[in-house]
CSV table of C-alpha atoms in Angstrom, one decimal:
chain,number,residue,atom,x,y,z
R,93,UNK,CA,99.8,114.9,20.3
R,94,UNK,CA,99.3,113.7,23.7
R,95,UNK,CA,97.3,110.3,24.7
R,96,UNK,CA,94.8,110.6,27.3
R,97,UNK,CA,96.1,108.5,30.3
R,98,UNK,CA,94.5,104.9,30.6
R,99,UNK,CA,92.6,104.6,33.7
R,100,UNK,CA,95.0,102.1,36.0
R,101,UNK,CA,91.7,100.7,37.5
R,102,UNK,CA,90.6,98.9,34.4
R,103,UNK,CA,94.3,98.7,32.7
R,104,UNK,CA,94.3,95.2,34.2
R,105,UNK,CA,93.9,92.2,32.5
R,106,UNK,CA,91.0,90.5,34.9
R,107,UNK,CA,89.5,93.6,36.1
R,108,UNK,CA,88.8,94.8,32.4
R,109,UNK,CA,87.8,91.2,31.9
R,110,UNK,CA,85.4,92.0,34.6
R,111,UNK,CA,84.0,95.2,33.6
R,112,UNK,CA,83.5,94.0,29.7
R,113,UNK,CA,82.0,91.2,30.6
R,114,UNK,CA,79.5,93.4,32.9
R,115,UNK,CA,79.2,95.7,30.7
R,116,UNK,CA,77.1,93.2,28.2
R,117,UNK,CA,74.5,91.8,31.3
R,118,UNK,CA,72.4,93.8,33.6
R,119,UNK,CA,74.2,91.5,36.6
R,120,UNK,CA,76.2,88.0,36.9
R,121,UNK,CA,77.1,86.1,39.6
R,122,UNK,CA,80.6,85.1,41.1
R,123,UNK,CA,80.8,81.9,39.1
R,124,UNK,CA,79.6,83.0,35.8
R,125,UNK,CA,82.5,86.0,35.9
R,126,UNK,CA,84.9,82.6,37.3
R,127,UNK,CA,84.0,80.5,34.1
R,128,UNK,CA,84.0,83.4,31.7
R,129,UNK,CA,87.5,84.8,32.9
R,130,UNK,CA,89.3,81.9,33.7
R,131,UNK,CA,90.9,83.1,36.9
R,132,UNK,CA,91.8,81.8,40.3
R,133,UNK,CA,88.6,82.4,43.2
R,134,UNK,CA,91.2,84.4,45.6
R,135,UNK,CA,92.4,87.0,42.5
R,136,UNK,CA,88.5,87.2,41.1
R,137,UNK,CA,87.5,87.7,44.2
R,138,UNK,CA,90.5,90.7,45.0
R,139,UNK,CA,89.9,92.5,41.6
R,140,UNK,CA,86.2,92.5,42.5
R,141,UNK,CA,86.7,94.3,46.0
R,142,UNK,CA,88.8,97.0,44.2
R,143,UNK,CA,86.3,97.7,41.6
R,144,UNK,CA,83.8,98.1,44.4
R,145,UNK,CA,86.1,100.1,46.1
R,146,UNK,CA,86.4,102.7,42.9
R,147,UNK,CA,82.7,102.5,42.7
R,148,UNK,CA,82.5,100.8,39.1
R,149,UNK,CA,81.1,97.8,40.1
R,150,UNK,CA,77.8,97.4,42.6
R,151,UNK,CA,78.2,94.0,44.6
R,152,UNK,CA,75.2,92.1,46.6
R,153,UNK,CA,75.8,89.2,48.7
R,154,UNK,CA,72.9,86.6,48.7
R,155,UNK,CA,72.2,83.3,49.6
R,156,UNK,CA,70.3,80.9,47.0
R,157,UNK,CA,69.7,77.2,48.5
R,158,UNK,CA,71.8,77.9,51.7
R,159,UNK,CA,74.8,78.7,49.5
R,160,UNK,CA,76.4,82.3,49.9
R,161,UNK,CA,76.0,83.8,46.2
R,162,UNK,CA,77.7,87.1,45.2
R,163,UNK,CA,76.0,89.6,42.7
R,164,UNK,CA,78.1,91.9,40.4
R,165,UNK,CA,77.1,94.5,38.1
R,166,UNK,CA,77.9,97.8,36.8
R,167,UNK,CA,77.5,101.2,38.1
R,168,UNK,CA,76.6,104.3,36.0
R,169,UNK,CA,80.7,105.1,37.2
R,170,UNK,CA,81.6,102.1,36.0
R,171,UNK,CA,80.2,102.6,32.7
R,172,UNK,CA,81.2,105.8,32.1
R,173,UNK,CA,84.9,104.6,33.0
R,174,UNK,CA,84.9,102.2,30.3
R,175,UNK,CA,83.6,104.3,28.1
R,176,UNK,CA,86.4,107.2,28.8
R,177,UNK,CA,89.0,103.9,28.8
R,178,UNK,CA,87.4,102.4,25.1
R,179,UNK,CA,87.4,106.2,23.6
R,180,UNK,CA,91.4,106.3,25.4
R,181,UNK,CA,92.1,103.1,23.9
R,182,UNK,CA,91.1,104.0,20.7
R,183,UNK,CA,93.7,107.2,20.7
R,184,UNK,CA,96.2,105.2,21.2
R,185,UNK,CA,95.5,103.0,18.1
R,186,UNK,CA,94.6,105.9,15.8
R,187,UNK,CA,91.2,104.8,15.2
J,96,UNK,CA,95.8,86.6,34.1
J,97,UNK,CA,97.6,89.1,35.6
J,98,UNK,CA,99.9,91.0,33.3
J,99,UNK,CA,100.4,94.8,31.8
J,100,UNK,CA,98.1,95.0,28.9
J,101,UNK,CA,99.3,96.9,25.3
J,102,UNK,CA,96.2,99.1,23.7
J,103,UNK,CA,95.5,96.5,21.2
J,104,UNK,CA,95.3,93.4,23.2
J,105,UNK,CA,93.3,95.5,25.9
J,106,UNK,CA,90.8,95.8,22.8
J,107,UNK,CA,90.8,92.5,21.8
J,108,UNK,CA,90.1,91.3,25.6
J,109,UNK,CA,87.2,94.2,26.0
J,110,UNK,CA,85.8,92.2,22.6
J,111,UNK,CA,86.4,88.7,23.1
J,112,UNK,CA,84.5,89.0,26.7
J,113,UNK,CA,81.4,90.9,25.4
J,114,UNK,CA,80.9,88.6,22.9
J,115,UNK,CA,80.7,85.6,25.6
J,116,UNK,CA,78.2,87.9,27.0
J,117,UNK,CA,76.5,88.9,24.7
J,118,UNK,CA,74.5,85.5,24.2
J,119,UNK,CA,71.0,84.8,25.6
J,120,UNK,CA,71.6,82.5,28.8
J,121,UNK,CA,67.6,81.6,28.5
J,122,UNK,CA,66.6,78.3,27.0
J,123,UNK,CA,64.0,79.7,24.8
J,124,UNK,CA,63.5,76.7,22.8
J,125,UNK,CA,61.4,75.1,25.2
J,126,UNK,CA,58.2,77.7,24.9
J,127,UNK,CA,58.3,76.9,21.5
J,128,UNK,CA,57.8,73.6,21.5
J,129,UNK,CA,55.7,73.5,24.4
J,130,UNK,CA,53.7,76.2,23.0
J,131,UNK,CA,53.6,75.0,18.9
J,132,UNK,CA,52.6,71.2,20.7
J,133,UNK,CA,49.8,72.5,22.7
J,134,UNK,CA,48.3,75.1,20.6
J,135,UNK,CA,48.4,72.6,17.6
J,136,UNK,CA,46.7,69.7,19.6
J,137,UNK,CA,44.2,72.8,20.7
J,138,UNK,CA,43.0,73.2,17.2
J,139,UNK,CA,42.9,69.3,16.1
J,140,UNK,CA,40.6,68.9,19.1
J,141,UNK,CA,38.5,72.0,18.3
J,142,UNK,CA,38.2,70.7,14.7
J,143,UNK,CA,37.5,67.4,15.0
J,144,UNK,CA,34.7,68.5,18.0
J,145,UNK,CA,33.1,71.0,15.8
J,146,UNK,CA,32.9,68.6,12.7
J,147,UNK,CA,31.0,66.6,14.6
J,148,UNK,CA,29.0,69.6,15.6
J,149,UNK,CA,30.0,69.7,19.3
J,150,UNK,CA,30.7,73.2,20.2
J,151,UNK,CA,32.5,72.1,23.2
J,152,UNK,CA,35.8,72.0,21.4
J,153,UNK,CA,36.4,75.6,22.3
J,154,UNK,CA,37.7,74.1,25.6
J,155,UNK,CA,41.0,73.2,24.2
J,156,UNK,CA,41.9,76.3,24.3
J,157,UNK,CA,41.2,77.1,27.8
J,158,UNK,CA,42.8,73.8,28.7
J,159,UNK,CA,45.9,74.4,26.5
J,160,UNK,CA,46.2,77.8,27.8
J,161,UNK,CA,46.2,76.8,31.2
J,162,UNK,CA,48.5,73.8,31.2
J,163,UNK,CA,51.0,75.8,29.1
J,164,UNK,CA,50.6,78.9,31.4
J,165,UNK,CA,51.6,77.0,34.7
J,166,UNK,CA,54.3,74.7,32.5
J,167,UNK,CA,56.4,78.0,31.3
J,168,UNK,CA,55.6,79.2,34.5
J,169,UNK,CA,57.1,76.5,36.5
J,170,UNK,CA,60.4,76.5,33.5
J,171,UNK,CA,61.0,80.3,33.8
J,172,UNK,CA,61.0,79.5,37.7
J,173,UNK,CA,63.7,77.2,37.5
J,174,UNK,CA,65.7,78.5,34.6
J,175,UNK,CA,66.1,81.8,36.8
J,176,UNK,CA,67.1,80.1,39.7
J,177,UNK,CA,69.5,78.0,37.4
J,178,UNK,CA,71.3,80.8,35.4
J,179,UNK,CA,74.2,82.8,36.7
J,180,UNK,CA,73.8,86.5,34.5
J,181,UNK,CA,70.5,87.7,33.1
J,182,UNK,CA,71.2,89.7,29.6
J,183,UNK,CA,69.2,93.3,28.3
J,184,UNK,CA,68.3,90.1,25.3
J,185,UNK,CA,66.5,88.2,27.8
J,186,UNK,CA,64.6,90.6,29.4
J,187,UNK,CA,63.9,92.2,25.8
J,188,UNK,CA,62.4,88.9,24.8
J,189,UNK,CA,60.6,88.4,28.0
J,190,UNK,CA,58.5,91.8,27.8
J,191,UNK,CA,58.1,90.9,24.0
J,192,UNK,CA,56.0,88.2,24.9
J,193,UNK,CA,54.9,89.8,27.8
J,194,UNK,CA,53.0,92.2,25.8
J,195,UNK,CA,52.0,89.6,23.0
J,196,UNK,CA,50.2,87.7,25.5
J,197,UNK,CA,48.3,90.7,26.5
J,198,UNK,CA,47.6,91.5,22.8
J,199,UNK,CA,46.5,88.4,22.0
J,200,UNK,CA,44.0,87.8,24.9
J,201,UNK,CA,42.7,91.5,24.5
J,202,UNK,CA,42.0,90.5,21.4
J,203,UNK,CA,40.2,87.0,21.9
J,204,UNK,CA,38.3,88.2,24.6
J,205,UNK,CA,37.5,91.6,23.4
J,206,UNK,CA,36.2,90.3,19.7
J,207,UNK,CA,34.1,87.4,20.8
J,208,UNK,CA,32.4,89.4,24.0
J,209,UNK,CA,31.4,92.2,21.9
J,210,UNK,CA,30.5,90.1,19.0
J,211,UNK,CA,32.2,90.4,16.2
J,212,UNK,CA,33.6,87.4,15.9
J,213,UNK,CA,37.1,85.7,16.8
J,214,UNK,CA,39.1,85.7,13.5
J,215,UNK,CA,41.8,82.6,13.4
J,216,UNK,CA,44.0,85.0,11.2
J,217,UNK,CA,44.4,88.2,13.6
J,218,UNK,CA,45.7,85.6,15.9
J,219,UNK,CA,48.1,84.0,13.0
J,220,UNK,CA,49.2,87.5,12.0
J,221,UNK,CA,49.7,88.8,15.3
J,222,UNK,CA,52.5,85.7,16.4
J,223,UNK,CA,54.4,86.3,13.6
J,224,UNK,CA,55.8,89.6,15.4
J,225,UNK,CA,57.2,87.8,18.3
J,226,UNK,CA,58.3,85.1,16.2
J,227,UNK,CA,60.1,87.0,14.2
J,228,UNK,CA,61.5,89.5,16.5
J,229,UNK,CA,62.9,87.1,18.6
J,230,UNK,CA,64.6,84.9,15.5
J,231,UNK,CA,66.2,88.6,14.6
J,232,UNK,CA,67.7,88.8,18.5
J,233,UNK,CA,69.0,85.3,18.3
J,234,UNK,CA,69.8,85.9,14.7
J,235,UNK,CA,68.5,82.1,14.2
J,236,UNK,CA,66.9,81.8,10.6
J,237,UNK,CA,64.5,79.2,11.2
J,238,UNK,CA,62.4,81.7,13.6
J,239,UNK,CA,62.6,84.5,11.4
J,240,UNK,CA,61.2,82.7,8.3
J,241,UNK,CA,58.8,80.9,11.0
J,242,UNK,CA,57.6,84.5,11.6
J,243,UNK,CA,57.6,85.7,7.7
J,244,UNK,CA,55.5,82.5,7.4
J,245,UNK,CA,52.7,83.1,10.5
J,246,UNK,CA,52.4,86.3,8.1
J,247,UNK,CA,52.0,85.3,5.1
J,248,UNK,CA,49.8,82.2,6.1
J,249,UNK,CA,47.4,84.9,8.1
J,250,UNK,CA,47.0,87.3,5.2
J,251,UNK,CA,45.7,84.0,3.1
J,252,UNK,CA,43.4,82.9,6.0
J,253,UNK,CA,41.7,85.8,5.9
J,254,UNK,CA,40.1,85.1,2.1
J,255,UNK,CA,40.0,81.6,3.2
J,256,UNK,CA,36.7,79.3,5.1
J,257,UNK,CA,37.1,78.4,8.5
J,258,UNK,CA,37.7,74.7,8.2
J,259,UNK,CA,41.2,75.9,5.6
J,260,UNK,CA,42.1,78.5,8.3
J,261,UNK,CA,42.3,76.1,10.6
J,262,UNK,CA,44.5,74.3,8.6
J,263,UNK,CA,46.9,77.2,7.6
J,264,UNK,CA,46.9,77.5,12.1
J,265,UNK,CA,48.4,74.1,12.3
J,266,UNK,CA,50.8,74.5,9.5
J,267,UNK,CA,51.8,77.7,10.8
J,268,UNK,CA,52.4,76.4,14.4
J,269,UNK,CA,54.1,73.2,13.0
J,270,UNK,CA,56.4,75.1,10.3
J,271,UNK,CA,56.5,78.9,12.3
J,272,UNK,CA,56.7,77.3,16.1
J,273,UNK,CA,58.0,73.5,16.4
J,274,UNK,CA,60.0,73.0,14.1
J,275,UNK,CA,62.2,76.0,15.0
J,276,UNK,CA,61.7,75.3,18.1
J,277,UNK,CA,63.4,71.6,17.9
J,278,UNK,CA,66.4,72.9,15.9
J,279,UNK,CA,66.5,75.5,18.6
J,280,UNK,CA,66.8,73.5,21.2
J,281,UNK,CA,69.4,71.0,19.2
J,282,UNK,CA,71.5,74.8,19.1
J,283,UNK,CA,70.8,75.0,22.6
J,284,UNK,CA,71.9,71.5,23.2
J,285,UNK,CA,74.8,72.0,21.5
J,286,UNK,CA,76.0,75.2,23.4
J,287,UNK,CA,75.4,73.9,26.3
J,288,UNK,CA,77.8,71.0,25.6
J,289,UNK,CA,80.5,72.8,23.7
């Protein structure tokens, strides 16, 4: 039987981190993914441009009290990528 | 965290992150109590006024409406500009009592302009929905049994006089809205210290 390949976008330990965390909110901000993942501002802030860059995640930059705030959420791509990746995942593990 | 993921821990991640998510990031604790506080001081004024026949008392409401419209106002104001993710549970609960409100004035205004009469207990039966729908999304007890109770308390006021009706309101608001509310907000409290 053969497995479906995982998608190497979100087979990466912050960047899924990202995406399920996303995938639960209609948008967060920069500092709520920083607190809920754990990670480092520079790699948060490199996983987030390549899931822009594959089109999974929609990003506005705004400014709330004179302080540069960055808005993440999910495209419909995104979703259906982690979809495809949760049913891929799932193959793998026989359930 | 930076390293190559197997299937099963990629599943466990994809969990243990949507359930930090999941979570309402509102502080909804504080329309209870600011709510169940003024509405109950509403009726003890509107009692006590009309007892004394002084058909003035009907002003509470008005007055508790308005200081409790601008109050959650002002909080939902500040709580946005405060939180950092806005979940699908927040904005289900926020059109919840969206429409209530509109239910609930349609229904004031539209039964005492046209005559028949403002019934206590269509008011006592309709918050029970909210109430309870919202203690089911937070899956916090004392809200869904505050909600069984606005129920069952406004199927009673309806074979009830006015003066016990008003009585089941309070009880309902005090049992149904603040005290809830106040263990809601000690959750709250505790969440947001943990």
């Amino acid at each position: 039987m053969a497995f479906a390949p995982l998608d190497p976008v979100l087979h990466n330990q912050l960047r899924l981190a990202i995406v399920s965390l996303l995938v639960s909110v209609e948008g967060a901000d920069f500092n709520f993914l920083l607190e809920k993942t754990g990670a480092t501002r520079g790699n948060l802030s490199v996983q987030i441009t390549k899931l822009k860059e594959a089109g999974y995640v929609n990003v506005k930059k705004t400014f709330t009290d004179n302080y540069p705030n960055t808005q993440c959420s999910l495209s419909a791509k995104g979703l259906k990528a982690f979809e495809t990746y949760v049913g891929a995942l799932k193959g793998y593990l026989g359930a | 965290m930076e390293s190559e993921l197997t299937p099963s821990e990629s599943l466990k991640l994809i969990e243990t992150m949507i359930g930090q998510a999941k979570q309402s990031f509102h502080r909804n604790s504080f329309y209870f109590l600011l709510w169940g506080a003024l509405l109950i001081a509403a009726m003890a004024v509107n009692y006590l006024m009309a007892a004394n026949g002084d058909p003035r008392g009907n002003y509470a409401w008005a007055v508790a409406g308005i200081i409790g419209g601008i109050s959650s106002w002002a909080h939902g104001a500040r709580e946005a500009k405060r939180k950092q993710a806005s979940s699908f549970m927040d904005r289900v609960m926020r059109w919840l009592w969206m429409g209530f409100l509109a239910t609930l004035l349609i229904t004031m205004f539209g039964s005492a302009s046209s005559g028949h009469g403002f019934s206590v207990g269509t008011i006592i039966v309709l918050t029970g929905l909210p109430t309870f729908v919202t203690g089911q999304l937070l899956r916090f007890r004392p809200l869904i049994f505050g909600g069984i109770l606005f129920w069952m308390l406004g199927a009673v006021s309806f074979f009830v006089d006015m003066q016990t009706t008003a009585l089941l309101y309070v009880a309902a608001m005090l049992f149904g809205y603040l005290i809830p509310g106040y263990l809601l907000k000690r959750q709250e409290d505790g969440l947001r210290t943990a």
